[in-house]
Tab-separated table of C-alpha atoms in Angstrom:
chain	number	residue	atom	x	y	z
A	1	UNK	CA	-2.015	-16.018	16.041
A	2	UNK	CA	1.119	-16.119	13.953
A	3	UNK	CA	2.890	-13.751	16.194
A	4	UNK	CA	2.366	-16.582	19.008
A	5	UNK	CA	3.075	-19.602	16.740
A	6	UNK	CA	6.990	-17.574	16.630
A	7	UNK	CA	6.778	-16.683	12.976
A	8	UNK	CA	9.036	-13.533	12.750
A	9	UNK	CA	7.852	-9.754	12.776
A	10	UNK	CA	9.114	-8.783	9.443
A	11	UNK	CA	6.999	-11.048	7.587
A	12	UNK	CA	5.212	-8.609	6.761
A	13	UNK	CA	2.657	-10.314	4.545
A	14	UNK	CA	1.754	-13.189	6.459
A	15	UNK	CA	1.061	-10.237	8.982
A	16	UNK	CA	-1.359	-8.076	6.937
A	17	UNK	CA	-2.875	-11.116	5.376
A	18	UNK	CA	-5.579	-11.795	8.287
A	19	UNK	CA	-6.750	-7.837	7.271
A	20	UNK	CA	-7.507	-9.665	3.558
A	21	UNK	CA	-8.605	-12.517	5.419
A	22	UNK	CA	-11.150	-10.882	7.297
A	23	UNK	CA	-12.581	-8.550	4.533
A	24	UNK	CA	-13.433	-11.610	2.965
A	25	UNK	CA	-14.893	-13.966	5.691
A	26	UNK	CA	-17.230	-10.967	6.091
A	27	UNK	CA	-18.028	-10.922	3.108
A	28	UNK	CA	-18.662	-14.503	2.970
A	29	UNK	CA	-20.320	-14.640	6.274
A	30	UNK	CA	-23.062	-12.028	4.521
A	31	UNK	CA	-23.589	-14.018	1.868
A	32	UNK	CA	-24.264	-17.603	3.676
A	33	UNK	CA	-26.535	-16.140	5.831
A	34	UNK	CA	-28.236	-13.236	3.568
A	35	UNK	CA	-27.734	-10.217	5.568
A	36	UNK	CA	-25.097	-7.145	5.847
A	37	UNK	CA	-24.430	-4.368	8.258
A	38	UNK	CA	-26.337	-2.391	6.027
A	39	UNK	CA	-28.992	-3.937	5.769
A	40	UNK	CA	-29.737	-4.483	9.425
A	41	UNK	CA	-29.240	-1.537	10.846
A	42	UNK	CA	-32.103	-0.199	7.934
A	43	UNK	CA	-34.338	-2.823	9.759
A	44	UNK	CA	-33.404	-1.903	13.146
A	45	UNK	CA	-34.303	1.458	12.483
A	46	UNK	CA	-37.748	0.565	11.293
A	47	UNK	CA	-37.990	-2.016	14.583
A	48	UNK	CA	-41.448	-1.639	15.826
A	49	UNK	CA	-40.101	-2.350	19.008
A	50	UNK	CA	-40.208	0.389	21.358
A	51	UNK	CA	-37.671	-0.349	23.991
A	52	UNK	CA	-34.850	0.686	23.387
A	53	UNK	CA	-32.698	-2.224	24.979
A	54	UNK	CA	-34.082	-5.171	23.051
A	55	UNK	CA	-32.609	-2.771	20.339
A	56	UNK	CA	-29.085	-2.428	21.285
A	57	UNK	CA	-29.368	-6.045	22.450
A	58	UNK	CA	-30.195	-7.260	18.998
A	59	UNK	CA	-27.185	-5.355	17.487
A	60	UNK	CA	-24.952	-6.568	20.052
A	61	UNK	CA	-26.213	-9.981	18.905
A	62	UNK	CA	-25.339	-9.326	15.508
A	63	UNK	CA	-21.951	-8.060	16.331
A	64	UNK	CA	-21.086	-10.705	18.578
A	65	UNK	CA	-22.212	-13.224	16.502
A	66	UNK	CA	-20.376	-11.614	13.450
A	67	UNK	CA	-17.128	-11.655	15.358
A	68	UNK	CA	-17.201	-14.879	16.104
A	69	UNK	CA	-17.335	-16.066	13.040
A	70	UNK	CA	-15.126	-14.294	11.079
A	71	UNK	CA	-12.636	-15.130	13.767
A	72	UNK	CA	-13.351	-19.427	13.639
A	73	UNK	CA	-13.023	-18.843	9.669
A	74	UNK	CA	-10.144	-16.507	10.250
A	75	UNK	CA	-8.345	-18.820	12.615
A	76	UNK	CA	-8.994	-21.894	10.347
A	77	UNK	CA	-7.234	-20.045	7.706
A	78	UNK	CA	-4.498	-18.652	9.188
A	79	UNK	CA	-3.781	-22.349	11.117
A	80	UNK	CA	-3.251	-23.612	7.502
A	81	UNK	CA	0.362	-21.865	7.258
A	82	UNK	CA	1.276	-24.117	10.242
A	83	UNK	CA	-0.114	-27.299	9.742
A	84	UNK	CA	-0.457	-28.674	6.258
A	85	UNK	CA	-3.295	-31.015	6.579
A	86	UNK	CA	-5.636	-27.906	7.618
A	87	UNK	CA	-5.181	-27.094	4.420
A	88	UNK	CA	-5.893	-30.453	3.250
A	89	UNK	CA	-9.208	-30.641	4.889
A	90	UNK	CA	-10.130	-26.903	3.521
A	91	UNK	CA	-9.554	-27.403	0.032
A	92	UNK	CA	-12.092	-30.687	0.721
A	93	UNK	CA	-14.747	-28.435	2.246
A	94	UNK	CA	-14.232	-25.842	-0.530
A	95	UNK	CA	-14.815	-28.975	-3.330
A	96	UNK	CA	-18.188	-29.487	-1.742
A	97	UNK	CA	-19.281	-26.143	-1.933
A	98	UNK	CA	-20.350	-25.797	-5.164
A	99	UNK	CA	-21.646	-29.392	-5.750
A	100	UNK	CA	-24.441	-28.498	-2.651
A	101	UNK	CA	-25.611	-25.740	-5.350
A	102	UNK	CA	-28.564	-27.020	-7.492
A	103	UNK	CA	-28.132	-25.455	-10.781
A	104	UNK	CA	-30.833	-25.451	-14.070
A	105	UNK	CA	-28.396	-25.308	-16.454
A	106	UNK	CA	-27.329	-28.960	-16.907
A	107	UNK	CA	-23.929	-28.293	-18.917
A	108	UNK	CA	-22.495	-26.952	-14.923
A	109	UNK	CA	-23.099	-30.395	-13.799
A	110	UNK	CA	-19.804	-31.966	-15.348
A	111	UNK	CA	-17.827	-28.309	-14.298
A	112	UNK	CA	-18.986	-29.057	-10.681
A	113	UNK	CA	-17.439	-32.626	-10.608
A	114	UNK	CA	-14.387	-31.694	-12.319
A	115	UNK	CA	-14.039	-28.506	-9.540
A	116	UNK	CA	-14.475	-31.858	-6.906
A	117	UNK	CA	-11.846	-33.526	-8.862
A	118	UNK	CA	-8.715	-30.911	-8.928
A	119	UNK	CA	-9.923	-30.184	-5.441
A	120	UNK	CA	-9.362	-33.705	-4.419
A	121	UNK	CA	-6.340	-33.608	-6.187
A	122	UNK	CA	-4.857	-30.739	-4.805
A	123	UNK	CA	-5.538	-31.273	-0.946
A	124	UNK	CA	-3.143	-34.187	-1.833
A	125	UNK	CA	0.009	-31.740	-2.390
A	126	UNK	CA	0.102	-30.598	1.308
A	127	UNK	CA	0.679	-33.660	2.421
A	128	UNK	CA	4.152	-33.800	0.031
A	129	UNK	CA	7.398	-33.471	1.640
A	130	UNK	CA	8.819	-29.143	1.214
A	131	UNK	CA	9.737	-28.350	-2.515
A	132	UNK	CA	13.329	-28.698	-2.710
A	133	UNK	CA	14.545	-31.587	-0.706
A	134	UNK	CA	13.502	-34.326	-3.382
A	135	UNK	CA	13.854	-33.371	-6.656
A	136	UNK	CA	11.573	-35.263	-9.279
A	137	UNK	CA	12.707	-34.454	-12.760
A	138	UNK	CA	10.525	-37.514	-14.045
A	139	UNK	CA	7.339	-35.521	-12.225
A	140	UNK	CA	8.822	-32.062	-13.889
A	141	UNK	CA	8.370	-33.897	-17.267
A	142	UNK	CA	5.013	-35.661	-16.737
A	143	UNK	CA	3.570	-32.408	-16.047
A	144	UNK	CA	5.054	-30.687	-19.488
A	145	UNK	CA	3.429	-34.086	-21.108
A	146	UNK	CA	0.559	-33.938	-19.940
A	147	UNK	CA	0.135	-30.408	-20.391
A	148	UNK	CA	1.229	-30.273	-23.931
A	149	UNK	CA	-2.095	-33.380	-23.990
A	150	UNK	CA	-4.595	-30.812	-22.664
A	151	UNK	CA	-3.554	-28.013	-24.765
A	152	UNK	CA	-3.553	-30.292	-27.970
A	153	UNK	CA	-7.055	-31.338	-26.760
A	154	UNK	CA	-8.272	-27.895	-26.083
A	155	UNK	CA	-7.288	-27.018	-29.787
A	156	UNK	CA	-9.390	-29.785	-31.175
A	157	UNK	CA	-12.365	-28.305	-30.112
A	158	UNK	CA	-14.654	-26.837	-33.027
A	159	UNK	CA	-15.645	-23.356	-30.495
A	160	UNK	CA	-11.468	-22.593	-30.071
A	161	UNK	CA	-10.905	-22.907	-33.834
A	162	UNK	CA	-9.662	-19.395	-34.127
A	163	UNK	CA	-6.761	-20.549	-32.199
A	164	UNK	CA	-5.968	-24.101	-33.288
A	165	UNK	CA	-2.629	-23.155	-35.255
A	166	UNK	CA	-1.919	-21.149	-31.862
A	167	UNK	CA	-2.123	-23.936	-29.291
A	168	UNK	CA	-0.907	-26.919	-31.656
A	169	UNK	CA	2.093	-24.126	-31.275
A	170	UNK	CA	2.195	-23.905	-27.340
A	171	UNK	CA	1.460	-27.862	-27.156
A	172	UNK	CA	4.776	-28.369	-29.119
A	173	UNK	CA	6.530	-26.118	-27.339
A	174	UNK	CA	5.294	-27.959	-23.602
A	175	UNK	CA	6.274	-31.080	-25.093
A	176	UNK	CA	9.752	-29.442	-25.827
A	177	UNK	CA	9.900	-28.826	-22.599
A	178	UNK	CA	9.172	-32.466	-21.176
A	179	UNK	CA	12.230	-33.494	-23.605
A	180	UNK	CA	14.581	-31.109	-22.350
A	181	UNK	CA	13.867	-32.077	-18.720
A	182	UNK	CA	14.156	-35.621	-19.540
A	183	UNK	CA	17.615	-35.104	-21.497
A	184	UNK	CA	18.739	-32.347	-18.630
A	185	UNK	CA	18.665	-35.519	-16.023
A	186	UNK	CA	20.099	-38.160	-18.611
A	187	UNK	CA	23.264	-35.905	-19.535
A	188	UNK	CA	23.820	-34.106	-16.308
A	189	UNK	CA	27.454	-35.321	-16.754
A	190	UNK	CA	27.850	-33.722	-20.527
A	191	UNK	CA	28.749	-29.856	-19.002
A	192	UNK	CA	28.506	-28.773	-23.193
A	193	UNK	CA	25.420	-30.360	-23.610
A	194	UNK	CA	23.881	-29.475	-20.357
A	195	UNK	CA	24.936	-25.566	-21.023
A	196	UNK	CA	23.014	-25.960	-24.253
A	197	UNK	CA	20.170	-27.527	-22.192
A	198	UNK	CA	20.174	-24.633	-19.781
A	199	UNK	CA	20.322	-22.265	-22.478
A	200	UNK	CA	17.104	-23.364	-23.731
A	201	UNK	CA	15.635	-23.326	-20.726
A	202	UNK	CA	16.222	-19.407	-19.920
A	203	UNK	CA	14.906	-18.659	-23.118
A	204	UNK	CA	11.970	-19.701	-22.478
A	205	UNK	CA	11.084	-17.029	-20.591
A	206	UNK	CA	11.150	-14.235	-23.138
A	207	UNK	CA	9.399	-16.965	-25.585
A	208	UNK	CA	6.882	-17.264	-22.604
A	209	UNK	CA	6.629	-13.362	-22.483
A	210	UNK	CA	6.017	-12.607	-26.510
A	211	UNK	CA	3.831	-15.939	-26.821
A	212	UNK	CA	0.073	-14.092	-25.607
A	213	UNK	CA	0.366	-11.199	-28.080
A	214	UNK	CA	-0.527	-13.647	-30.726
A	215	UNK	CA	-4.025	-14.459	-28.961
A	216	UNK	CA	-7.216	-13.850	-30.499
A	217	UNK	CA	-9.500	-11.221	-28.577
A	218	UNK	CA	-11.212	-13.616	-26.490
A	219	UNK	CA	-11.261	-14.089	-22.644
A	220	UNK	CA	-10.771	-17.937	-22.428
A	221	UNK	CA	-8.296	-18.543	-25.204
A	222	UNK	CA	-6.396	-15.531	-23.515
A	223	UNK	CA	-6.428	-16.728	-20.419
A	224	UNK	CA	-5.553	-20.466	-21.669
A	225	UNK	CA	-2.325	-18.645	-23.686
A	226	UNK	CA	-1.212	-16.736	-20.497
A	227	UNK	CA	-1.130	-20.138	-18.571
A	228	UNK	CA	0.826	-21.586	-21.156
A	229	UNK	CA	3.153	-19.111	-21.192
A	230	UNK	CA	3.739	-18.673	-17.498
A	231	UNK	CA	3.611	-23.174	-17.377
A	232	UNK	CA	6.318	-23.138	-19.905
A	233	UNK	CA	9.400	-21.506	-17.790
A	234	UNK	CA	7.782	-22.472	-14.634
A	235	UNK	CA	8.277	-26.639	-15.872
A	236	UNK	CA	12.016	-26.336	-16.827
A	237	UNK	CA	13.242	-24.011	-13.437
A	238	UNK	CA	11.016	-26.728	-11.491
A	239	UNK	CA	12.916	-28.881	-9.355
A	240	UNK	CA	9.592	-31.114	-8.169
A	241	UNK	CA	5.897	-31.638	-8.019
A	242	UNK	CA	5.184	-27.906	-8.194
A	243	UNK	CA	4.782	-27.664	-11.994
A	244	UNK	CA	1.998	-30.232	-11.526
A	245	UNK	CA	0.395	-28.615	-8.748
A	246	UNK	CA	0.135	-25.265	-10.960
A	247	UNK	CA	-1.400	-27.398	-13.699
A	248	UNK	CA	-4.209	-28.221	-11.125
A	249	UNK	CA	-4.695	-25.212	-10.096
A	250	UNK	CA	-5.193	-23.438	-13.409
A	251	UNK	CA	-7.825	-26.092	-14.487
A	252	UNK	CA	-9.510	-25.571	-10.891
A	253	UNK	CA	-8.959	-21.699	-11.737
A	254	UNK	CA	-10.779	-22.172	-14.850
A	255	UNK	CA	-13.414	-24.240	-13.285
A	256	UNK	CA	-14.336	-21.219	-10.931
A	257	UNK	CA	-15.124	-19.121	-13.908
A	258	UNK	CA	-17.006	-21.451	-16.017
A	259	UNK	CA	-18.992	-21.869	-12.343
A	260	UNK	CA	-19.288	-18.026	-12.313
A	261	UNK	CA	-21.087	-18.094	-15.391
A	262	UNK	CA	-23.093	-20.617	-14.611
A	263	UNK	CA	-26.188	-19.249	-17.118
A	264	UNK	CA	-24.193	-19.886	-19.858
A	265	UNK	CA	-23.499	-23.198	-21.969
A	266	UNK	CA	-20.463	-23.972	-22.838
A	267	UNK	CA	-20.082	-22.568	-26.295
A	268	UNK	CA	-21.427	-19.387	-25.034
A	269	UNK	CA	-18.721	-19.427	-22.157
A	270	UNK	CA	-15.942	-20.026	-24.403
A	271	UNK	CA	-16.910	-17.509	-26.972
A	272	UNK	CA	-17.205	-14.364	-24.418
A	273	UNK	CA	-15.587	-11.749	-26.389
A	274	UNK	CA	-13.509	-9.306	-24.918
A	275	UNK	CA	-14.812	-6.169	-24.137
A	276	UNK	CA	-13.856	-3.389	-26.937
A	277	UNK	CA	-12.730	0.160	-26.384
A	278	UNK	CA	-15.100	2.971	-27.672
A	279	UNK	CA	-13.744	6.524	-28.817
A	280	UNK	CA	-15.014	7.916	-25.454
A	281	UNK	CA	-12.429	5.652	-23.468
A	282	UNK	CA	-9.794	5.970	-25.855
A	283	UNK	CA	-10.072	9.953	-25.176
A	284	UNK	CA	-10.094	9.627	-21.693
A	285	UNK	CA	-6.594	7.470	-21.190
A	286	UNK	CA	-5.499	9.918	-23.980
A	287	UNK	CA	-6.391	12.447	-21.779
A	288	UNK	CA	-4.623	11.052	-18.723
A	289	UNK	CA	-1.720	10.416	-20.487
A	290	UNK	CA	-1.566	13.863	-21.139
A	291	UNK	CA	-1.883	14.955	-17.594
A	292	UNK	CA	0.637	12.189	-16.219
């Protein structure tokens, strides 16, 4: 399909893509409708039936009808990459999804509108003109602002009070960041100054890189501190919306998780500990180390 839409041969990975693609409409496919290849040819060996056509008929069935779908789902997909407002339309489905899900525990409710919400929110972006040919410095700095607001909210709460110092740090440094792409469109005439600017900016990156080491061992606040690391360079080198769109997608990110563990309440959620190494695993990377 891409091949005959004129995309070139060497793009590789929009090439082996449909392979990922299709491993995981199948897998999705087995799941909405509750069966597998395993599990049907098990029955169709224990088929009563003894002709052996209606037999090879019924698998046919199941082939056929397997095919089929993962190539509409495939072919949906895939048609995003050429028009944008496929992908508009998919990321409205996928907001649906989990909101069609009845679920006991009654803290999921207000995770299910909020995965609505950033889906709504991103199926706008696709409909944006390319990154690049309208730079928005003011939307560059919104998204630092308002990111440096979450982050200073997230630290407030009484579960993440291990690491309040922590993100009162990387809320600072996000609103830093709004300030220096404010001042970096103001005095784009002042070379000295804008050097300086630009300076600040590529630091960031090693500041970005060193920042997670100083997270507690827990899998939230970990994975909160990584996106504030990698949101922190990402803002200043933006040149448009995209800084906001990653902000969306890391709260729609952490939406899917919190949906994952849907048993859970919240403070359970955001206390899961990270796993910790016994003697017997230490041994065995010692012992691989040694081979290596």
């Amino acid at each position: 399909l891409l091949l005959l839409c004129g995309l070139p041969f060497m793009h590789t990975l929009y090439l082996t893509l449909p392979i990922y693609l299709a491993c995981v409409c199948y897998n999705t496919v087995g799941d909405l409708f509750r069966c597998n290849l395993e599990n049907f040819v098990i029955s169709w060996h224990s088929t009563h039936c003894s002709e052996t056509i209606t037999k090879w008929f019924l698998l046919c069935v199941y082939w056929l009808f397997l095919a089929v779908s993962i190539g509409v789902i495939l072919s949906i997909i895939v048609s995003a990459f050429i028009c944008r407002p496929i992908l508009s339309v998919e990321f409205l489905v996928l907001g649906l999804i989990p909101v069609s899900r009845r679920e006991e525990n009654h803290d999921v409710v207000k995770w299910k509108r909020m995965w609505f919400i950033c889906c709504l929110a991103i199926a706008i972006y696709p409909q944006f003109p390319v990154v690049g040919q309208t730079p928005l410095p003011t939307v560059c700095a919104l998204s630092s602002f308002f990111t440096s607001l979450l982050i200073f909210w997230i630290s407030a709460s009484p579960v993440l009070s291990s690491a309040k110092v922590l993100f009162r740090c990387h809320s600072a440094l996000h609103l830093l960041a709004a300030v220096v792409v404010i001042l970096v469109d103001t005095f784009r005439d002042y070379k000295l100054l804008l050097m300086l600017l630009r300076l600040i900016c590529w630091l960031s990156i090693p500041v970005a890189a060193v920042l997670p080491l100083f997270s507690p061992r827990s899998i939230i606040i970990r994975l909160i501190c990584w996106f504030s690391s990698l949101m922190l360079p990402y803002a200043l080198l933006s040149l448009s919306y995209e800084s906001s769109f990653v902000l969306f997608l890391f709260i729609l990110l952490i939406t899917y998780v919190r949906l994952e563990f849907g048993h859970m309440n919240d403070d359970e959620f955001l206390t899961i500990p990270l796993p910790k190494r016994d003697n017997e695993t230490k041994l065995l990377a010692e012992e691989g180390a040694y081979l290596c």
